[in-house]
Coordinates of C-alpha atoms and ligand atoms in Angstrom, one line a residue:
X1 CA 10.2 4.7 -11.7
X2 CA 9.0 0.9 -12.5
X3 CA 11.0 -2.2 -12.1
X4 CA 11.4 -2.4 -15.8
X5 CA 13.6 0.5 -15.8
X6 CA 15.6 -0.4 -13.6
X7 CA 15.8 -3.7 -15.1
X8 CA 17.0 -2.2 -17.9
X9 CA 20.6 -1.7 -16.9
X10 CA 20.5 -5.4 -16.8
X11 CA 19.0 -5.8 -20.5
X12 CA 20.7 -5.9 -24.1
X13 CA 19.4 -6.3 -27.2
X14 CA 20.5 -9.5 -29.2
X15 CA 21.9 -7.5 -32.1
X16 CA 24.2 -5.1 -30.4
X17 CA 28.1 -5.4 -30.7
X18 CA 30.4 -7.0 -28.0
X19 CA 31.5 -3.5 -27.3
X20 CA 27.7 -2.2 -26.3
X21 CA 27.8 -5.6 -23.8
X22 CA 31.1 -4.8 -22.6
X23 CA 30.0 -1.3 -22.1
X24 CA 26.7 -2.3 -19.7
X25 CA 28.9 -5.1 -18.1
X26 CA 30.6 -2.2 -16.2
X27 CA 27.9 0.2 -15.8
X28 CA 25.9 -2.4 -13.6
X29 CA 28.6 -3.7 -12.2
X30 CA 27.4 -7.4 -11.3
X31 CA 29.2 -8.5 -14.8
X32 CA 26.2 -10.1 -16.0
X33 CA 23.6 -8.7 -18.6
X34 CA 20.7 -10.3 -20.1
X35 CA 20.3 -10.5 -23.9
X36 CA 16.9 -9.7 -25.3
X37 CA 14.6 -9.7 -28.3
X38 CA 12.3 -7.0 -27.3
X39 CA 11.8 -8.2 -24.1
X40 CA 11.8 -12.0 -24.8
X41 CA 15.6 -13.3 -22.9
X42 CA 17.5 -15.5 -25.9
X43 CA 20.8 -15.4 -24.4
X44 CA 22.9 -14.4 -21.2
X45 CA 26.5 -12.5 -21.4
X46 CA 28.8 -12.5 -18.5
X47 CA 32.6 -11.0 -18.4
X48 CA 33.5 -14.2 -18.4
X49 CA 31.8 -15.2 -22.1
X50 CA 33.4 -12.1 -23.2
X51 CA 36.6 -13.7 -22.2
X52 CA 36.3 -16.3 -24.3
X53 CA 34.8 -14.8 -26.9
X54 CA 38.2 -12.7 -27.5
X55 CA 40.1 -16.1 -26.7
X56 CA 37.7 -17.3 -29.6
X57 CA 38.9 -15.2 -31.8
X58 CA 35.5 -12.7 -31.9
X59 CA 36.1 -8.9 -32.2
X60 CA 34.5 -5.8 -29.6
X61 CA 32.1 -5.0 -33.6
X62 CA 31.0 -8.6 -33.6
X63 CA 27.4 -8.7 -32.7
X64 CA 25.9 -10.3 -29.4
X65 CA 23.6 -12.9 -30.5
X66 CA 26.8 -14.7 -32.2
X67 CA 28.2 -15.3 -28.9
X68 CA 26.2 -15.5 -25.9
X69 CA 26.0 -17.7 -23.9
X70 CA 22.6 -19.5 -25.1
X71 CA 22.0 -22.5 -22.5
X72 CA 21.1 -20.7 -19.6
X73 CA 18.7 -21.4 -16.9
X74 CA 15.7 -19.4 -16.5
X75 CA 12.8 -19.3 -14.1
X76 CA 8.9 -18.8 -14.2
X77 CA 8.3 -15.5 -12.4
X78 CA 5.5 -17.2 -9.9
X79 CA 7.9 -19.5 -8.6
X80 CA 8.9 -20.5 -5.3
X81 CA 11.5 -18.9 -3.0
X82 CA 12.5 -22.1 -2.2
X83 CA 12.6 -23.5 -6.4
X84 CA 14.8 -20.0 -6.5
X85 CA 17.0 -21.0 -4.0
X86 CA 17.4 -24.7 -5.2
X87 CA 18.4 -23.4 -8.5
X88 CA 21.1 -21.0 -7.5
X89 CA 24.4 -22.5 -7.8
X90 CA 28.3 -21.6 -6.8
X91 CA 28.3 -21.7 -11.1
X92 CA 24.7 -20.0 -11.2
X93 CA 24.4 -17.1 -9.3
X94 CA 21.8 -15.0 -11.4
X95 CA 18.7 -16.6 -13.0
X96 CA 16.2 -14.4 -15.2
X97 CA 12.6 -14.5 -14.1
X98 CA 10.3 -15.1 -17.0
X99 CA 6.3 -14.4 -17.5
X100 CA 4.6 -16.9 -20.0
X101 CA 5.9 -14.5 -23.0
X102 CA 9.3 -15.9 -21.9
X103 CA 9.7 -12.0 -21.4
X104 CA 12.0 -11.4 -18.4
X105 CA 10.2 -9.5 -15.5
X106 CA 12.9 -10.3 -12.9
X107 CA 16.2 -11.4 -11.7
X108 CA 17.2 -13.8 -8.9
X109 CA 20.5 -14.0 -7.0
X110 CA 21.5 -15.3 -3.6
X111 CA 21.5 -11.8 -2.5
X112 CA 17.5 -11.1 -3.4
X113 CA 15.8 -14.1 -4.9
X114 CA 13.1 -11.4 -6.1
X115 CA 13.0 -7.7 -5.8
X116 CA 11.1 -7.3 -2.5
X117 CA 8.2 -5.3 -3.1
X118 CA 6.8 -2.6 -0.6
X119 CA 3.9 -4.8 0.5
X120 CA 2.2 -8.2 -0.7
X121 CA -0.7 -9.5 0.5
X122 CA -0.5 -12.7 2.5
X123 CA -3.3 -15.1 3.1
X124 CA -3.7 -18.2 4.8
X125 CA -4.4 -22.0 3.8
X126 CA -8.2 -21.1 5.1
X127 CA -8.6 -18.3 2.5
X128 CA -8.3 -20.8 -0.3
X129 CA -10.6 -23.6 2.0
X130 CA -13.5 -20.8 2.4
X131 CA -13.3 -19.6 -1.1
X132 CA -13.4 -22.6 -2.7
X133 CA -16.6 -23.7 0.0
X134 CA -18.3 -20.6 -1.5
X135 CA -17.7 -21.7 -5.1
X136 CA -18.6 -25.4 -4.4
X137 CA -21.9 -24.2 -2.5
X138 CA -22.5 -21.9 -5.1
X139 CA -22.4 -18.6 -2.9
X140 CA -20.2 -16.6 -4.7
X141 CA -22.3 -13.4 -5.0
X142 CA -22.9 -11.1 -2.3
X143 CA -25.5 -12.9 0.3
X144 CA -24.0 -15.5 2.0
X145 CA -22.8 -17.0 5.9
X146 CA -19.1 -15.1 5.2
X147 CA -20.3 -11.7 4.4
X148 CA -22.2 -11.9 7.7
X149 CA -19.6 -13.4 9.7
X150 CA -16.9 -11.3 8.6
X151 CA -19.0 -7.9 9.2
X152 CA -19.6 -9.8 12.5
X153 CA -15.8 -10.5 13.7
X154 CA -15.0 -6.7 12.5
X155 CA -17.5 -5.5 15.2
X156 CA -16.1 -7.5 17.7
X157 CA -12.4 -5.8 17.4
X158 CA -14.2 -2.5 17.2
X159 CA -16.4 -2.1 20.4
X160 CA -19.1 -4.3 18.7
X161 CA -20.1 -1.0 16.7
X162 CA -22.2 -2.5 13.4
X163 CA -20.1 -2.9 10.6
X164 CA -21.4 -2.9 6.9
X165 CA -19.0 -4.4 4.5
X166 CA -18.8 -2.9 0.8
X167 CA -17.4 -3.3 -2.2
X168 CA -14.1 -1.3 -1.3
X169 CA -12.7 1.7 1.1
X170 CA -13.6 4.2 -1.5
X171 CA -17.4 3.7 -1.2
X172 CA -17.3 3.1 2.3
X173 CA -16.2 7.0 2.6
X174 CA -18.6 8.0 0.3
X175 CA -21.6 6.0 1.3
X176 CA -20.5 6.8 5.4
X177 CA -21.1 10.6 3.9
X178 CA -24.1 9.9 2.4
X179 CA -25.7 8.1 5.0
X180 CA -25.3 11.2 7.4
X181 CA -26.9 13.3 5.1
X182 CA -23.8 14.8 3.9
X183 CA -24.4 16.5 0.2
X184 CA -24.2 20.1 -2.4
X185 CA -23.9 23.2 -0.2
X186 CA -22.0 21.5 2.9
X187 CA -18.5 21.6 3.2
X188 CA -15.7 18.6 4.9
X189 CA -12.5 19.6 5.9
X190 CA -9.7 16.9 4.8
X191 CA -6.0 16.7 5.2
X192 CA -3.7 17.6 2.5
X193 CA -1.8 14.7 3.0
X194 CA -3.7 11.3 2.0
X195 CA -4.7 9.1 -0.2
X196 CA -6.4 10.8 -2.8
X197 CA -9.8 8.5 -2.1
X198 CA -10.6 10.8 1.0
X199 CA -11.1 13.7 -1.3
X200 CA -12.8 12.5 -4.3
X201 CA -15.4 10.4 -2.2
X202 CA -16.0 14.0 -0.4
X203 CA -16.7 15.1 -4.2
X204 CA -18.4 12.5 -5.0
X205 CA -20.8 13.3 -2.3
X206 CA -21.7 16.4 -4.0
X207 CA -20.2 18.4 -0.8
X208 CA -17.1 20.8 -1.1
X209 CA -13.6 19.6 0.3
X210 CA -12.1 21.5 2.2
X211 CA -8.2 21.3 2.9
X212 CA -6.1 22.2 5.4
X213 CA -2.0 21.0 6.0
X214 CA -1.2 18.0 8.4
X215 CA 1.2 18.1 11.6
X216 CA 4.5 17.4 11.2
X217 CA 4.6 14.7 13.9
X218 CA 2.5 12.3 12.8
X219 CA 1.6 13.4 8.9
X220 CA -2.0 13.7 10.3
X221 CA -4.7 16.6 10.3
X222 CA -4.0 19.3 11.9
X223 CA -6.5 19.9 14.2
X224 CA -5.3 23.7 14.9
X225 CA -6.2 25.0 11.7
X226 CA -9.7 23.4 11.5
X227 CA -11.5 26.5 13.0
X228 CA -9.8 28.8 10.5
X229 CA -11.5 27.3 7.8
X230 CA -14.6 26.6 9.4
X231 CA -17.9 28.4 7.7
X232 CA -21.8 27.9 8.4
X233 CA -21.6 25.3 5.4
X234 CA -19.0 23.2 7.4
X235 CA -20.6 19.5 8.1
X236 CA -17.8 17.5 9.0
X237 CA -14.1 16.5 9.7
X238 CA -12.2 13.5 7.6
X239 CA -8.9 13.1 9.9
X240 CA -7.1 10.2 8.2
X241 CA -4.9 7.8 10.5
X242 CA -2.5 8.0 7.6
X243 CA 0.1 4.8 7.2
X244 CA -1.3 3.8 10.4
X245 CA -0.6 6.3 12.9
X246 CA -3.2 7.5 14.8
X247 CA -4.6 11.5 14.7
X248 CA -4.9 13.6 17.7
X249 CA -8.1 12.4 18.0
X250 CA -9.5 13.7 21.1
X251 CA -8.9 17.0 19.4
X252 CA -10.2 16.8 16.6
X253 CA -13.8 15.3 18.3
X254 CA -13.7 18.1 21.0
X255 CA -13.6 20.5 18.3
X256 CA -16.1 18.6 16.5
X257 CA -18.3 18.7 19.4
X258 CA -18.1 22.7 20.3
X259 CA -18.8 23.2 16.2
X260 CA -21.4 20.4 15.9
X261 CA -19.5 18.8 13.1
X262 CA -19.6 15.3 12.0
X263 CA -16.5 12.7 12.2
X264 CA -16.0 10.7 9.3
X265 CA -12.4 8.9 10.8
X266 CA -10.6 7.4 7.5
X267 CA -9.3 4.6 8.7
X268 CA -8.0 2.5 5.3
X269 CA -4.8 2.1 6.4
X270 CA -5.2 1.9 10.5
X271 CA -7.0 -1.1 11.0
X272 CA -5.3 -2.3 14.4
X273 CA -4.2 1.2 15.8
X274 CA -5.3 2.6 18.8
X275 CA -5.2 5.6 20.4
X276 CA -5.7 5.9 24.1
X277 CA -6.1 2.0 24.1
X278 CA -9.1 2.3 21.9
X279 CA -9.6 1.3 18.6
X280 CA -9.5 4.0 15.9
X281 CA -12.4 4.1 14.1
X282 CA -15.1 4.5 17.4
X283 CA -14.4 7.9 17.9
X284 CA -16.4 9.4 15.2
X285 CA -19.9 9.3 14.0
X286 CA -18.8 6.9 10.9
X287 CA -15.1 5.6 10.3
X288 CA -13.9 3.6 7.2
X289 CA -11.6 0.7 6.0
X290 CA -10.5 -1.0 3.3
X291 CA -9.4 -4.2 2.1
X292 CA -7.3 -3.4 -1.0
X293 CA -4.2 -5.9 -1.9
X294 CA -1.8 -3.5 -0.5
X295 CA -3.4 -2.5 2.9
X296 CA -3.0 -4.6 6.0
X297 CA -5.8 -6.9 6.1
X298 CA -7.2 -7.5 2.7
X299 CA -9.7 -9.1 0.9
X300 CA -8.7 -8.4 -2.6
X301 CA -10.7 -5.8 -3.3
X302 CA -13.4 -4.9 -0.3
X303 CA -14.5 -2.0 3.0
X304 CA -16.1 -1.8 6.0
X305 CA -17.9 1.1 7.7
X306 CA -18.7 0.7 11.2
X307 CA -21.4 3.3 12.8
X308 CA -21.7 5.0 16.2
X309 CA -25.3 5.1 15.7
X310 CA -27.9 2.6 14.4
X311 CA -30.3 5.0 12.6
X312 CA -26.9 5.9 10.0
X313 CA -26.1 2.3 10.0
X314 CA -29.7 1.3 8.9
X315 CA -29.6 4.2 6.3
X316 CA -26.5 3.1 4.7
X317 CA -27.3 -0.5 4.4
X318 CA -30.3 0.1 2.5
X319 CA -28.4 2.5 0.0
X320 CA -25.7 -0.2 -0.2
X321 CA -28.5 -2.2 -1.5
X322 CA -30.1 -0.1 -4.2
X323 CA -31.7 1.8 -1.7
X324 CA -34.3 -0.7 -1.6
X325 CA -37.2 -1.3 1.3
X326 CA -35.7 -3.7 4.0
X327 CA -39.5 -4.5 4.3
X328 CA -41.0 -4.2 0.7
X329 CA -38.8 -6.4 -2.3
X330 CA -38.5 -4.1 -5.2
X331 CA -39.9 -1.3 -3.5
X332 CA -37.4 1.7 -3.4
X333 CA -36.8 4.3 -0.3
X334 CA -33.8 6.0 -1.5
X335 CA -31.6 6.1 -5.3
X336 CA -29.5 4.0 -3.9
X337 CA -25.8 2.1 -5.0
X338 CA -24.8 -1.9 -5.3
X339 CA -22.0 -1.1 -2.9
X340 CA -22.2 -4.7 -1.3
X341 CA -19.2 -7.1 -1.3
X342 CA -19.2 -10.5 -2.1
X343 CA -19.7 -14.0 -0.5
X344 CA -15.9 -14.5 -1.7
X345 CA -14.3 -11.9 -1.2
X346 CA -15.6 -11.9 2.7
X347 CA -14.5 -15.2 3.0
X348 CA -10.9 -13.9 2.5
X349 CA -11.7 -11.5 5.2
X350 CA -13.1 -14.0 7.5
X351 CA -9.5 -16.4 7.0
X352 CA -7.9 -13.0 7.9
X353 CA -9.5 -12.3 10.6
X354 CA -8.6 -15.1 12.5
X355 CA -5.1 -13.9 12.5
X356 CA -5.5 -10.3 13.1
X357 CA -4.1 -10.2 16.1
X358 CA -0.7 -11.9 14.9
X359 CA -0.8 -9.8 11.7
X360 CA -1.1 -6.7 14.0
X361 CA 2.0 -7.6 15.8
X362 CA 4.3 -8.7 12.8
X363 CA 3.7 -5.2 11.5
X364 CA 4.9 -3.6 15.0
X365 CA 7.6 -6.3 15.0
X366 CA 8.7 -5.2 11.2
X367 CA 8.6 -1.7 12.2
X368 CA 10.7 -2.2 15.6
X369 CA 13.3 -4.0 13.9
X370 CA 13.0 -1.3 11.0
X371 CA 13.4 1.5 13.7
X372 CA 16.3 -0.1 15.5
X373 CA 18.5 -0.5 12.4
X374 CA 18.2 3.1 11.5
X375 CA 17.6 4.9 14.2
X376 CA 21.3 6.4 14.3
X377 CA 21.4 7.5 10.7
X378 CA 22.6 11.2 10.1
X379 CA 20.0 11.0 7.0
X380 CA 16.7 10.6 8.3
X381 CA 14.8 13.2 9.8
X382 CA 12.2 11.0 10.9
X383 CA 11.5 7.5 11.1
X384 CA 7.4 6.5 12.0
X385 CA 6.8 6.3 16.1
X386 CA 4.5 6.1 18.4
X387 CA 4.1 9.1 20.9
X388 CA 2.0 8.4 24.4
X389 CA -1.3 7.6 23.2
X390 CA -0.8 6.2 20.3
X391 CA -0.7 2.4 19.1
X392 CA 0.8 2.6 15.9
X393 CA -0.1 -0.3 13.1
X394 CA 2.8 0.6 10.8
X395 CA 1.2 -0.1 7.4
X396 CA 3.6 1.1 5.3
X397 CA 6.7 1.9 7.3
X398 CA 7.3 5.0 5.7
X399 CA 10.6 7.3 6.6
X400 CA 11.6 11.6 6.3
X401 CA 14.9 12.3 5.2
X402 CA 16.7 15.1 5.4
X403 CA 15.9 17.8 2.8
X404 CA 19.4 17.8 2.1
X405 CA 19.1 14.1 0.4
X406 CA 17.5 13.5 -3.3
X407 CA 15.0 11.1 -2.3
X408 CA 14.0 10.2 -6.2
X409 CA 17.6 9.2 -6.2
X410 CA 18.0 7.0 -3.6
X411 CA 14.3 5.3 -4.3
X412 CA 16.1 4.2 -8.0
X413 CA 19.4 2.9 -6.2
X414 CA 17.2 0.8 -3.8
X415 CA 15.2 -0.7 -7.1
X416 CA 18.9 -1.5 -8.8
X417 CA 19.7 -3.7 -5.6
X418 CA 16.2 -5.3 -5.7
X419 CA 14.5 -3.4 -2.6
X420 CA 11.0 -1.8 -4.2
X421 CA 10.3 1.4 -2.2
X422 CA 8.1 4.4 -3.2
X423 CA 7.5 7.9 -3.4
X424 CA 5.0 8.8 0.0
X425 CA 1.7 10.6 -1.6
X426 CA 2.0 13.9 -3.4
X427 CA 0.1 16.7 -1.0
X428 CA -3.4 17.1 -2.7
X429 CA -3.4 21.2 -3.2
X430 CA -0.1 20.7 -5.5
X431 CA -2.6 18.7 -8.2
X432 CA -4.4 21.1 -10.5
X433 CA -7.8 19.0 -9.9
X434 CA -7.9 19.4 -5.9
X435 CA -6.2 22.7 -5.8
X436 CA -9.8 24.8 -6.1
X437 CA -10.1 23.1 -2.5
X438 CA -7.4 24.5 -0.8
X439 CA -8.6 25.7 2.9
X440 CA -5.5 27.4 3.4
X441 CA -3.0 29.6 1.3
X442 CA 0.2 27.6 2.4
X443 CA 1.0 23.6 3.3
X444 CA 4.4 24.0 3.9
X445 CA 4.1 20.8 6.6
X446 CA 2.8 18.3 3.4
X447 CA 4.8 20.1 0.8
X448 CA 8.3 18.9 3.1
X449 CA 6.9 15.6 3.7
X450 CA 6.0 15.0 -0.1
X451 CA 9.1 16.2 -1.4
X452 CA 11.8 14.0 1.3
X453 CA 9.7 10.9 2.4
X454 CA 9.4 7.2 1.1
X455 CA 8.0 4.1 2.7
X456 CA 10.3 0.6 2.9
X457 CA 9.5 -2.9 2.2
X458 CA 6.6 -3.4 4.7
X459 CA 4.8 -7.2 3.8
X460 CA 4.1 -9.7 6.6
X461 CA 6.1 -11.9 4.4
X462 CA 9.2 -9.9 5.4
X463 CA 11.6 -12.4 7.5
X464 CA 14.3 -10.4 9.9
X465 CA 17.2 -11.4 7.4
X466 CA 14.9 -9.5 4.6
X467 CA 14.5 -6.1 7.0
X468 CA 18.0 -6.2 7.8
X469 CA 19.2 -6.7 4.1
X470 CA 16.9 -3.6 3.3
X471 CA 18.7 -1.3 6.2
X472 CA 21.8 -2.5 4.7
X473 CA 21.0 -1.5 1.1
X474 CA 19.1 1.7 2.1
X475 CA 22.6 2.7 4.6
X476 CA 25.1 1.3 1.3
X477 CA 22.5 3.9 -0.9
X478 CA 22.9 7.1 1.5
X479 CA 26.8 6.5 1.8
Ligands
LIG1 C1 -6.7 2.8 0.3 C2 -7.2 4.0 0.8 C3 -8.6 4.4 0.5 C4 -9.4 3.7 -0.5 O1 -9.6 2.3 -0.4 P1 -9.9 1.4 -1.7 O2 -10.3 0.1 -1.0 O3 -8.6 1.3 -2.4 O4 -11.0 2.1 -2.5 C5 -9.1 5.5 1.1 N1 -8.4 6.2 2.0 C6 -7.1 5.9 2.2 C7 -6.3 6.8 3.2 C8 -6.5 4.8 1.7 O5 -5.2 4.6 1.9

């Protein structure tokens, strides 16, 4: 389901009759339809041009492009919520976003100025300041103060474990599994229910997945089935902390400890959680992150791996580095990767850093307000909440309905009112490329979730009038 398509109910093409316009007019029901050469906007029709149109003498065969309305005012997609806002008018109340093509992409209107996406990265007026010192010193490649200081500043929020940034969350896991040996013959045991970067790096690795279903509390691993798929192969555990909240994870590393299995925490998209007070990510021998656009801290494109012990850390720094001697130049140990993440790109991390803390609380604040505008709806099974032990970092504030409701449905209603939201992941064993892996003979835990949930709008951008206007659609959509 893109935004095009739901665009669509907004576009006409410049050659159709009055009668097709009039047609549209009443199936999107705001009166107004853009008219469109391919996707190039050439004209606007509201009811009221039709009006006059008729008054003009033009019939429901004549064709569009002979009268629309052809001086209208259009805006460059990149522009300013506050240019939006200055445009719109009592006499103007929608104006078509355009890319360079002139091609519309959007629509504003005092209601949404832009359809609010499920998450946009926000950066700060340092990001741009430290980038552009790395391009005017020249350090733009991947040695460099900001690397350092950024790997630095991530140890200090995680129990000053060393942190080794890389070139995104998808190496981190694999190069965390290579580093503790992990390879062909051994066997990891994942959740069914994540993104699908856990497993691949797993088969990556050269080891065998294994999966087993999630809990249906917090969408987690479920530690309860590990030791039923437990073999002498078995080398370690990949809980994910998926959309932020925290795993049972006292659990899963007691059960770790009687089997002697490694912890490899996936922690992409719980940077800030805590469970028991204490960062995820230090529990296990290795734990992950990543930087992606979409996730909560982000440097473009980037990871992090932090280590519970030196000897792994060491290993994995060399591999990120071609495997190459820390003592000898050119003189190879291992066949390593170029896993290592730029000057640049950790100077984006560094500007983010030093609002982490605020970051982390905007995202509880988003989720709070979130959580108290819907809490008595009759259509959600469950909304995302912390239990006892848990400090929750809300990436994506993502929602169960009730099975009763068609959550495809409501996702494409939202869109039409200009509120992005989005299909939760599908469970892994119900793709034919993971579904060799399957630990288990049932998921019926992931299979509910996949099929009824959806995560909302969840950007630090997001202003309370925003959240609220989102509750509103999303209650307007399930009435
Ligand atoms: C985003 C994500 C990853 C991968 O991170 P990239 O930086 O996109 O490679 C891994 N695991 C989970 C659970 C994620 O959400």
């Amino acid at each position: 389901m893109s935004k095009i398509k739901i665009l669509d109910n907004f576009l006409i093409a410049s050659d159709k009759k009055m009668s097709d316009a009039m047609l549209k007019l009443n199936e999107n029901i705001r009166g107004i339809c853009f008219v469109v050469d391919d996707r190039k906007i050439v004209g606007i029709v509201t009811d009221g041009d039709i009006r006059r149109a008729i008054l003009n003498n033009f019939s429901k065969d004549d064709v569009i492009s002979e009268f629309m309305n052809k001086e209208f005012i259009s805006l460059p997609s990149d522009s300013t919520n506050n240019k939006i806002r200055d445009s719109l008018s009592s006499k103007i109340k929608y104006i078509p976003l355009i890319n360079k093509l002139g091609e519309i992409t959007d629509f504003a209107s005092y209601e949404n100025y832009r359809t609010i996406p499920v998450m946009e990265p926000k950066l700060s007026q340092n990001a741009s300041l430290y980038v552009q010192e790395c391009i005017d010193t020249n350090w733009i490649s991947s040695k460099g103060k900001y690397v350092t200081k950024f790997e630095d500043e991530f140890s200090k929020i995680n129990r000053n474990y060393k942190a080794l940034s890389v070139s995104n969350g998808t190496v981190a896991l694999h190069l965390a599994l290579i580093s503790l040996g992990i390879g062909k013959g051994d066997e990891v045991i994942v959740p069914n229910f994540t993104f699908a970067a856990s497993i691949n790096s797993i088969i990556h690795s050269g080891a065998t997945p294994i999966i087993i279903d999630v809990e249906p509390d917090t969408w987690c691993i479920n530690a309860k089935q590990i030791e039923k798929v437990v073999t002498p192969r078995t080398k370690a555990i990949m809980p994910v902390h998926l959309y932020g909240m925290p795993c049972k994870i006292d659990e899963i590393m007691s059960i770790a400890k009687t089997l002697n299995l490694f912890v490899i925490e996936d922690c992409a998209e719980a940077i800030g959680s805590k469970w028991k007070n204490t960062p995820v990510g230090t529990f296990g021998d290795a734990a992950t992150f990543s930087f992606f656009g979409n996730k909560t801290i982000t440097t473009g494109e980037g990871g992090m791996i932090i280590f519970k012990n030196d000897k792994n850390f060491k290993k994995a720094k060399i591999l990120r580095d071609h495997g190459m001697s820390s003592k000898k130049k050119y003189w190879h140990d291992y066949v390593g990767y170029n896993y290592r993440m730029t000057n640049l790109q950790a100077a984006v991390g560094v500007s983010q850093m030093e609002q982490f803390d605020q970051i982390i609380n905007k995202k509880r604040e988003i989720a709070y307000r979130y959580s108290e505008n819907l809490k008595d709806l009759s259509s959600i099974e469950k909304l995302p909440m912390d239990n006892e032990n848990t400090f929750h970092s809300y990436w994506l504030y993502s929602i169960q309905l009730k099975k009763t409701i068609d959550r495809d449905n409501l996702i494409s209603k939202l869109l039409n009112e200009g509120v992005e939201a989005r299909p939760v992941f599908y469970a892994l064993n119900e793709m034919p490329v993971y579904k060799a892996f399957a630990g288990l003979s049932d998921f019926p835990v992931s299979r509910n979730i996949t099929n009824t949930s959806l995560s909302l709008p969840s950007s630090l951008n997001l202003d309370e009038a925003q959240i609220d206007h989102v509750c509103f659609v999303l209650k307007k959509s399930l009435s």
